[in-house]
Tab-separated table of C-alpha atoms and ligand atoms in Angstrom:
chain	number	residue	atom	x	y	z
Y	28	UNK	CA	-29.882	1.481	7.255
Y	29	UNK	CA	-27.757	4.632	6.764
Y	30	UNK	CA	-25.086	4.909	4.134
Y	31	UNK	CA	-22.488	3.928	6.865
Y	32	UNK	CA	-24.086	0.335	7.053
Y	33	UNK	CA	-22.459	-0.723	3.967
Y	34	UNK	CA	-19.186	-2.731	3.797
Y	35	UNK	CA	-17.227	-3.500	0.639
Y	36	UNK	CA	-14.579	-6.255	0.394
Y	37	UNK	CA	-11.897	-5.057	-1.846
Y	38	UNK	CA	-9.318	-7.532	-3.608
Y	39	UNK	CA	-6.795	-6.764	-5.929
Y	40	UNK	CA	-5.986	-9.613	-8.210
Y	41	UNK	CA	-3.012	-10.162	-10.462
Y	42	UNK	CA	-2.953	-13.415	-12.408
Y	43	UNK	CA	-5.297	-15.333	-9.879
Y	44	UNK	CA	-7.566	-17.242	-12.063
Y	45	UNK	CA	-6.713	-20.389	-9.737
Y	46	UNK	CA	-7.350	-18.646	-6.393
Y	47	UNK	CA	-10.398	-16.789	-7.179
Y	48	UNK	CA	-12.771	-19.400	-7.687
Y	49	UNK	CA	-11.913	-20.993	-4.300
Y	50	UNK	CA	-11.842	-17.379	-2.617
Y	51	UNK	CA	-15.082	-15.936	-3.859
Y	52	UNK	CA	-17.381	-18.665	-2.228
Y	53	UNK	CA	-15.613	-18.101	1.237
Y	54	UNK	CA	-16.196	-14.523	0.934
Y	55	UNK	CA	-19.825	-14.753	-0.063
Y	56	UNK	CA	-20.263	-17.222	2.800
Y	57	UNK	CA	-18.837	-14.864	5.345
Y	58	UNK	CA	-20.919	-11.793	3.943
Y	59	UNK	CA	-24.091	-13.783	4.065
Y	60	UNK	CA	-23.403	-14.069	8.018
Y	61	UNK	CA	-23.491	-10.297	8.444
Y	62	UNK	CA	-26.454	-8.659	9.752
Y	63	UNK	CA	-27.752	-5.185	9.290
Y	64	UNK	CA	-24.881	-4.379	6.904
Y	65	UNK	CA	-25.321	-4.038	3.179
Y	66	UNK	CA	-22.210	-5.976	1.896
Y	67	UNK	CA	-20.407	-5.936	-1.537
Y	68	UNK	CA	-17.302	-7.038	-3.103
Y	69	UNK	CA	-15.032	-5.392	-5.546
Y	70	UNK	CA	-12.404	-7.045	-7.643
Y	71	UNK	CA	-9.661	-5.110	-9.135
Y	72	UNK	CA	-7.982	-7.002	-12.083
Y	73	UNK	CA	-4.583	-5.477	-11.875
Y	74	UNK	CA	-3.447	-6.138	-15.653
Y	75	UNK	CA	-3.862	-10.015	-15.404
Y	76	UNK	CA	-2.935	-12.121	-18.535
Y	77	UNK	CA	-4.304	-15.385	-17.430
Y	78	UNK	CA	-8.034	-15.306	-17.758
Y	79	UNK	CA	-8.682	-13.657	-14.489
Y	80	UNK	CA	-10.952	-11.029	-16.097
Y	81	UNK	CA	-13.073	-13.587	-17.706
Y	82	UNK	CA	-13.388	-15.300	-14.544
Y	83	UNK	CA	-14.440	-12.267	-12.692
Y	84	UNK	CA	-17.111	-11.441	-15.271
Y	85	UNK	CA	-18.542	-15.006	-14.531
Y	86	UNK	CA	-18.293	-14.381	-10.889
Y	87	UNK	CA	-20.129	-10.952	-11.368
Y	88	UNK	CA	-22.822	-12.438	-13.473
Y	89	UNK	CA	-23.576	-15.055	-10.811
Y	90	UNK	CA	-23.446	-12.760	-7.840
Y	91	UNK	CA	-25.154	-9.379	-7.725
Y	92	UNK	CA	-22.987	-7.946	-4.928
Y	93	UNK	CA	-19.867	-8.147	-7.257
Y	94	UNK	CA	-18.322	-4.948	-8.834
Y	95	UNK	CA	-15.504	-5.197	-11.019
Y	96	UNK	CA	-12.772	-2.788	-12.022
Y	97	UNK	CA	-9.964	-3.396	-14.507
Y	98	UNK	CA	-6.781	-1.451	-14.780
Y	99	UNK	CA	-5.149	-0.744	-18.247
Y	100	UNK	CA	-2.082	-2.686	-17.245
Y	101	UNK	CA	-0.309	-4.133	-14.210
Y	102	UNK	CA	0.129	-1.328	-11.939
Y	103	UNK	CA	1.127	-3.270	-8.538
Y	104	UNK	CA	-0.848	-3.997	-5.600
Y	105	UNK	CA	-0.605	-0.748	-4.098
Y	106	UNK	CA	-2.059	1.018	-6.929
Y	107	UNK	CA	-4.598	-1.646	-7.685
Y	108	UNK	CA	-5.761	-1.195	-4.036
Y	109	UNK	CA	-5.883	2.477	-4.270
Y	110	UNK	CA	-7.901	2.260	-7.454
Y	111	UNK	CA	-10.366	-0.010	-5.668
Y	112	UNK	CA	-10.642	2.302	-2.616
Y	113	UNK	CA	-11.494	5.148	-4.869
Y	114	UNK	CA	-14.266	3.353	-6.469
Y	115	UNK	CA	-15.990	2.522	-3.023
Y	116	UNK	CA	-18.647	5.309	-2.640
Y	117	UNK	CA	-20.030	4.586	0.781
Y	118	UNK	CA	-19.556	2.601	3.832
Y	119	UNK	CA	-16.558	0.704	5.291
Y	120	UNK	CA	-13.855	-1.253	3.236
Y	121	UNK	CA	-12.297	-4.504	4.035
Y	122	UNK	CA	-9.118	-5.321	2.171
Y	123	UNK	CA	-8.268	-8.812	1.274
Y	124	UNK	CA	-5.587	-10.816	-0.616
Y	125	UNK	CA	-6.885	-12.814	-3.411
Y	126	UNK	CA	-4.988	-15.918	-2.579
Y	127	UNK	CA	-6.812	-16.838	0.631
Y	128	UNK	CA	-3.612	-16.164	2.641
Y	129	UNK	CA	-6.011	-13.672	4.679
Y	130	UNK	CA	-9.058	-15.843	5.719
Y	131	UNK	CA	-12.498	-14.512	4.709
Y	132	UNK	CA	-13.865	-16.323	7.714
Y	133	UNK	CA	-12.789	-13.622	10.008
Y	134	UNK	CA	-14.714	-10.837	8.181
Y	135	UNK	CA	-17.561	-11.169	10.856
Y	136	UNK	CA	-15.064	-10.482	13.586
Y	137	UNK	CA	-13.642	-7.463	11.693
Y	138	UNK	CA	-17.214	-6.050	11.370
Y	139	UNK	CA	-17.921	-6.518	15.165
Y	140	UNK	CA	-14.922	-4.566	16.006
Y	141	UNK	CA	-15.895	-1.728	13.699
Y	142	UNK	CA	-19.506	-1.860	15.324
Y	143	UNK	CA	-17.566	-1.417	18.635
Y	144	UNK	CA	-16.521	2.048	17.318
Y	145	UNK	CA	-12.910	1.135	15.873
Y	146	UNK	CA	-11.797	2.786	12.506
Y	147	UNK	CA	-8.919	0.643	11.501
Y	148	UNK	CA	-9.435	-3.064	12.369
Y	149	UNK	CA	-6.212	-4.880	11.029
Y	150	UNK	CA	-5.294	-8.599	10.961
Y	151	UNK	CA	-2.018	-9.232	12.923
Y	152	UNK	CA	-0.052	-12.409	11.917
Y	153	UNK	CA	0.904	-14.642	14.642
Y	154	UNK	CA	1.964	-17.583	12.333
Y	155	UNK	CA	3.156	-17.168	8.781
Y	156	UNK	CA	2.793	-20.949	7.874
Y	157	UNK	CA	2.651	-19.973	4.083
Y	158	UNK	CA	5.882	-18.100	4.078
Y	159	UNK	CA	9.468	-19.429	3.948
Y	160	UNK	CA	11.833	-19.062	6.721
Y	161	UNK	CA	13.749	-16.407	4.918
Y	162	UNK	CA	10.651	-14.360	4.274
Y	163	UNK	CA	9.578	-14.466	7.913
Y	164	UNK	CA	12.759	-13.191	9.410
Y	165	UNK	CA	13.337	-10.535	6.766
Y	166	UNK	CA	9.926	-9.362	7.401
Y	167	UNK	CA	10.332	-9.380	11.218
Y	168	UNK	CA	13.509	-7.486	10.881
Y	169	UNK	CA	11.822	-4.849	8.347
Y	170	UNK	CA	8.975	-4.229	10.870
Y	171	UNK	CA	11.360	-3.441	13.664
Y	172	UNK	CA	13.497	-1.256	11.720
Y	173	UNK	CA	10.550	0.763	10.379
Y	174	UNK	CA	9.089	1.090	13.710
Y	175	UNK	CA	12.238	2.610	14.865
Y	176	UNK	CA	12.865	5.025	12.151
Y	177	UNK	CA	9.297	6.089	11.055
Y	178	UNK	CA	7.568	8.821	13.240
Y	179	UNK	CA	4.388	7.524	11.828
Y	180	UNK	CA	3.290	4.250	13.758
Y	181	UNK	CA	3.559	1.219	11.535
Y	182	UNK	CA	2.095	-1.854	13.414
Y	183	UNK	CA	4.410	-4.892	13.148
Y	184	UNK	CA	3.331	-8.061	11.276
Y	185	UNK	CA	0.564	-6.385	9.866
Y	186	UNK	CA	-0.362	-6.329	6.130
Y	187	UNK	CA	-3.122	-5.093	4.097
Y	188	UNK	CA	-5.579	-7.162	5.680
Y	189	UNK	CA	-7.686	-4.806	7.302
Y	190	UNK	CA	-11.034	-2.836	7.820
Y	191	UNK	CA	-11.318	0.771	7.308
Y	192	UNK	CA	-14.358	2.757	8.676
Y	193	UNK	CA	-15.881	5.421	6.419
Y	194	UNK	CA	-13.941	8.321	7.802
Y	195	UNK	CA	-10.732	6.305	7.944
Y	196	UNK	CA	-11.213	5.645	4.156
Y	197	UNK	CA	-12.032	9.356	3.692
Y	198	UNK	CA	-8.878	10.173	4.981
Y	199	UNK	CA	-6.809	7.505	3.284
Y	200	UNK	CA	-8.298	8.780	-0.126
Y	201	UNK	CA	-6.758	12.188	0.394
Y	202	UNK	CA	-3.194	10.608	0.338
Y	203	UNK	CA	-2.315	10.816	-3.239
Y	204	UNK	CA	1.450	10.275	-3.259
Y	205	UNK	CA	2.728	8.342	-6.064
Y	206	UNK	CA	5.136	6.157	-3.928
Y	207	UNK	CA	2.721	4.181	-1.817
Y	208	UNK	CA	3.752	2.229	1.123
Y	209	UNK	CA	0.245	1.349	2.186
Y	210	UNK	CA	1.172	0.068	5.770
Y	211	UNK	CA	2.589	3.442	6.422
Y	212	UNK	CA	-0.434	5.325	4.817
Y	213	UNK	CA	-2.752	3.457	7.029
Y	214	UNK	CA	-1.009	4.317	10.035
Y	215	UNK	CA	-0.621	7.879	9.178
Y	216	UNK	CA	-4.584	8.252	8.953
Y	217	UNK	CA	-4.598	7.121	12.521
Y	218	UNK	CA	-8.044	7.316	14.470
Y	219	UNK	CA	-8.993	4.134	16.846
Y	220	UNK	CA	-6.986	1.132	15.686
Y	221	UNK	CA	-7.203	-2.321	16.945
Y	222	UNK	CA	-5.395	-5.658	15.846
Y	223	UNK	CA	-7.057	-9.127	15.535
Y	224	UNK	CA	-4.578	-11.714	15.559
Y	225	UNK	CA	-4.743	-14.354	12.984
Y	226	UNK	CA	-2.813	-17.191	11.472
Y	227	UNK	CA	-1.482	-16.484	7.984
Y	228	UNK	CA	-2.620	-19.327	5.704
Y	229	UNK	CA	-0.441	-20.692	2.687
Y	230	UNK	CA	-1.668	-19.658	-0.751
Y	231	UNK	CA	-4.720	-21.663	-2.044
Y	232	UNK	CA	-3.485	-21.847	-5.414
Y	233	UNK	CA	-0.918	-20.020	-7.745
Y	234	UNK	CA	2.366	-18.313	-6.695
Y	235	UNK	CA	3.522	-15.275	-4.894
Y	236	UNK	CA	4.138	-12.258	-6.988
Y	237	UNK	CA	6.800	-10.942	-4.634
Y	238	UNK	CA	10.293	-12.088	-4.838
Y	239	UNK	CA	12.808	-11.242	-2.337
Y	240	UNK	CA	13.959	-8.602	-4.570
Y	241	UNK	CA	10.642	-6.864	-4.844
Y	242	UNK	CA	10.597	-7.159	-1.091
Y	243	UNK	CA	13.849	-5.447	-0.785
Y	244	UNK	CA	12.707	-2.601	-3.032
Y	245	UNK	CA	9.365	-2.591	-1.097
Y	246	UNK	CA	11.268	-2.192	2.186
Y	247	UNK	CA	13.475	0.809	0.697
Y	248	UNK	CA	10.160	2.375	-0.317
Y	249	UNK	CA	8.760	1.983	3.164
Y	250	UNK	CA	11.703	3.477	4.794
Y	251	UNK	CA	12.255	6.411	2.318
Y	252	UNK	CA	8.582	7.140	2.305
Y	253	UNK	CA	8.054	7.513	5.825
Y	254	UNK	CA	11.577	8.572	7.208
Y	255	UNK	CA	14.453	10.795	6.474
Y	256	UNK	CA	16.801	9.054	9.156
Y	257	UNK	CA	19.036	7.503	6.309
Y	258	UNK	CA	19.827	11.249	5.189
Y	259	UNK	CA	20.649	12.039	8.757
Y	260	UNK	CA	22.853	8.806	9.087
Y	261	UNK	CA	24.749	10.229	6.030
Y	262	UNK	CA	25.225	13.631	8.127
Y	263	UNK	CA	26.625	12.003	11.143
Y	264	UNK	CA	28.834	9.465	9.182
Y	265	UNK	CA	30.378	12.636	7.446
Y	266	UNK	CA	30.766	14.419	10.939
Y	267	UNK	CA	32.568	11.682	12.354
Y	268	UNK	CA	34.696	11.000	9.326
Y	269	UNK	CA	35.620	14.667	9.270
Y	270	UNK	CA	36.554	14.598	13.169
Y	271	UNK	CA	38.634	11.610	12.721
Y	272	UNK	CA	40.330	13.279	9.678
Y	273	UNK	CA	41.089	16.256	11.437
Y	274	UNK	CA	42.659	14.527	14.256
Y	275	UNK	CA	44.703	12.503	11.948
Y	276	UNK	CA	45.835	15.497	9.841
Y	277	UNK	CA	47.214	17.167	13.470
Y	278	UNK	CA	49.017	13.994	14.054
Y	279	UNK	CA	50.764	14.090	10.658
Y	280	UNK	CA	51.572	17.693	10.894
Y	281	UNK	CA	53.065	17.159	14.380
Y	282	UNK	CA	54.840	14.049	13.335
Y	283	UNK	CA	56.529	15.853	10.470
Y	284	UNK	CA	57.323	18.930	12.707
Y	285	UNK	CA	58.797	17.092	15.631
Y	286	UNK	CA	60.287	14.031	14.130
Y	287	UNK	CA	60.797	15.344	10.650
Y	288	UNK	CA	59.204	12.478	9.053
Y	289	UNK	CA	57.174	14.251	6.175
Y	290	UNK	CA	56.207	11.211	4.029
Y	291	UNK	CA	53.284	9.402	5.167
Y	292	UNK	CA	52.911	5.757	3.892
Y	293	UNK	CA	51.329	4.800	0.784
Y	294	UNK	CA	49.160	2.298	2.345
Y	295	UNK	CA	47.668	4.852	4.720
Y	296	UNK	CA	46.964	7.352	2.012
Y	297	UNK	CA	45.082	4.609	-0.109
Y	298	UNK	CA	42.964	3.560	2.929
Y	299	UNK	CA	42.118	7.226	3.468
Y	300	UNK	CA	41.042	7.931	0.026
Y	301	UNK	CA	39.199	4.792	-0.661
Y	302	UNK	CA	37.405	5.146	2.732
Y	303	UNK	CA	36.357	8.993	2.106
Y	304	UNK	CA	35.501	7.879	-1.544
Y	305	UNK	CA	33.148	5.106	-0.397
Y	306	UNK	CA	31.635	7.360	2.393
Y	307	UNK	CA	30.865	9.951	-0.200
Y	308	UNK	CA	29.440	7.542	-2.770
Y	309	UNK	CA	26.985	6.000	-0.099
Y	310	UNK	CA	26.023	9.256	0.984
Y	311	UNK	CA	25.230	10.591	-2.780
Y	312	UNK	CA	23.422	7.281	-3.307
Y	313	UNK	CA	21.167	7.954	-0.261
Y	314	UNK	CA	20.391	11.440	-1.482
Y	315	UNK	CA	19.710	9.961	-4.999
Y	316	UNK	CA	17.163	7.567	-3.728
Y	317	UNK	CA	15.248	10.680	-2.185
Y	318	UNK	CA	15.800	12.820	-5.286
Y	319	UNK	CA	14.369	10.061	-7.480
Y	320	UNK	CA	11.365	9.918	-5.512
Y	321	UNK	CA	11.051	13.589	-5.371
Y	322	UNK	CA	11.390	13.431	-9.177
Y	323	UNK	CA	8.835	10.647	-9.354
Y	324	UNK	CA	6.214	12.931	-7.136
Y	325	UNK	CA	7.045	16.128	-9.144
Y	326	UNK	CA	5.588	14.329	-12.263
Y	327	UNK	CA	2.162	14.314	-11.066
Y	328	UNK	CA	1.244	11.399	-13.208
Y	329	UNK	CA	-2.431	9.497	-12.229
Y	330	UNK	CA	-1.664	6.547	-9.826
Y	331	UNK	CA	-3.578	4.213	-12.359
Y	332	UNK	CA	-5.640	4.079	-15.447
Y	333	UNK	CA	-8.946	2.322	-15.654
Y	334	UNK	CA	-9.782	0.205	-18.393
Y	335	UNK	CA	-13.259	-0.972	-17.436
Y	336	UNK	CA	-15.632	-0.248	-14.376
Y	337	UNK	CA	-18.449	-2.593	-13.709
Y	338	UNK	CA	-20.368	-1.495	-10.849
Y	339	UNK	CA	-22.922	-3.956	-9.038
Y	340	UNK	CA	-26.487	-2.773	-8.924
Y	341	UNK	CA	-26.767	0.037	-6.302
Y	342	UNK	CA	-22.935	1.154	-6.670
Y	343	UNK	CA	-22.707	4.419	-8.068
Y	344	UNK	CA	-21.106	4.490	-11.474
Y	345	UNK	CA	-19.576	7.913	-11.175
Y	346	UNK	CA	-16.265	8.329	-10.098
Y	347	UNK	CA	-15.383	9.958	-6.762
Y	348	UNK	CA	-13.931	13.523	-7.382
Y	349	UNK	CA	-10.486	12.533	-5.814
Y	350	UNK	CA	-7.713	14.788	-6.735
Y	351	UNK	CA	-5.138	13.213	-9.154
Y	352	UNK	CA	-7.786	10.625	-10.296
Y	353	UNK	CA	-10.345	12.499	-12.202
Y	354	UNK	CA	-8.219	13.381	-15.142
Y	355	UNK	CA	-7.158	9.794	-15.568
Y	356	UNK	CA	-10.619	8.427	-16.928
Y	357	UNK	CA	-12.203	10.769	-19.296
Y	358	UNK	CA	-16.104	11.007	-18.590
Y	359	UNK	CA	-18.079	8.494	-16.441
Y	360	UNK	CA	-19.791	7.426	-19.651
Y	361	UNK	CA	-16.741	6.658	-21.537
Y	362	UNK	CA	-15.641	4.312	-19.043
Y	363	UNK	CA	-18.949	2.556	-18.774
Y	364	UNK	CA	-18.810	1.992	-22.610
Y	365	UNK	CA	-15.535	0.387	-22.311
Y	366	UNK	CA	-16.853	-2.602	-20.583
G	416	UDP	N1	-1.236	-8.272	-6.701
G	416	UDP	C1	-1.640	-7.493	-7.508
G	416	UDP	N2	-0.786	-6.825	-8.359
G	416	UDP	C2	0.463	-7.196	-8.443
G	416	UDP	C3	1.051	-8.272	-7.644
G	416	UDP	C4	0.123	-8.687	-6.623
G	416	UDP	O1	-2.829	-7.013	-7.413
G	416	UDP	O2	1.120	-6.700	-9.240
G	416	UDP	C5	-2.107	-9.144	-5.500
G	416	UDP	C6	-2.407	-10.428	-5.820
G	416	UDP	O3	-3.062	-11.009	-6.447
G	416	UDP	C7	-2.603	-10.827	-4.429
G	416	UDP	C8	-1.985	-9.854	-3.354
G	416	UDP	O4	-1.664	-8.822	-4.316
G	416	UDP	O5	-4.124	-10.604	-4.209
G	416	UDP	C9	-0.872	-10.222	-2.858
G	416	UDP	O6	0.071	-11.052	-3.656
G	416	UDP	P1	0.925	-12.100	-3.248
G	416	UDP	O7	0.318	-13.332	-2.689
G	416	UDP	O8	1.711	-12.634	-4.681
G	416	UDP	O9	1.924	-11.680	-2.374
G	416	UDP	P2	2.347	-12.477	-0.832
G	416	UDP	O10	1.272	-12.939	-0.234
G	416	UDP	O11	3.236	-13.554	-1.363
G	416	UDP	O12	3.281	-11.267	-0.273
G	417	MG	MG1	-0.134	-13.998	-0.711
């Protein structure tokens, strides 16, 4: 076996102590079926407060394939996944939700596609049984919108359930931006992509961590991280408004000169003032969104901090030298002592 014949299943978990005991045996069973691939599992505890870490430690004690990583607090799924991917030192990775919505039983199919030469094998949801009507329609609308706005391809109805080949993973690790819209980042990496249709299951236990408001913010994140189209919209709205205003000005002047009717109506004036004020505020808000993101990026903070790193036997305990990560930990020895 070469170092490329390894597969690590990466699972970010935030307060998933109910779901993980159901999920792990399913992952283990799927990995047992893999031939000629050295398989591992890496769980990232994203600042859980419900005993997830204790549970994960028990899992690691009973299964030598399991590595554990705990972040210093809840950093959010995207950062937790990034932390996990940074700690995979070789082979391919497969990203899975902790709640069983992405069925681990499909792992052998994903691996088969990777073996055929694909670099990015992603699960595309045909059915979202586990999600509400509102979530399904808003998600659908979002994928259509981002698909039109973004120059980077973002496959529709595709979440984070995917396998990345070693070179795709290496590519992804180089993207160190703070605002992480993972679906877009995967698309940016490129290489040979293939979709595997699957039915999204309901959560096996626990509740979703994503409210509609978080999803809305997530959508904003996606659009502003991968497209500057809204800024251009502001330009065009401004242009059109200026043209209309110009035509209207000519009309007022002509009216005053030809029919000596100098005083325009109060309602017209109010409408014009309010309209222009509104357009300006929207444009300012848009610029603010981008400026805010620029500010966040310019701070160059690490994407996450590690509290504990417990590599399984055979996994390198050293941290990959990835820019923007190294400083965050202290020395590798200090990290292992933390456990
Ligand atoms: N998650 C995480 N950090 C967070 C929120 C969620 O690691 O701050 C994980 C969570 O444990 C799960 C995955 O991200 O494994 C997806 O979360 P969830 O099921 O709540 O989202 P949904 O499927 O409803 O979009
Ligand atoms: Mg879920």
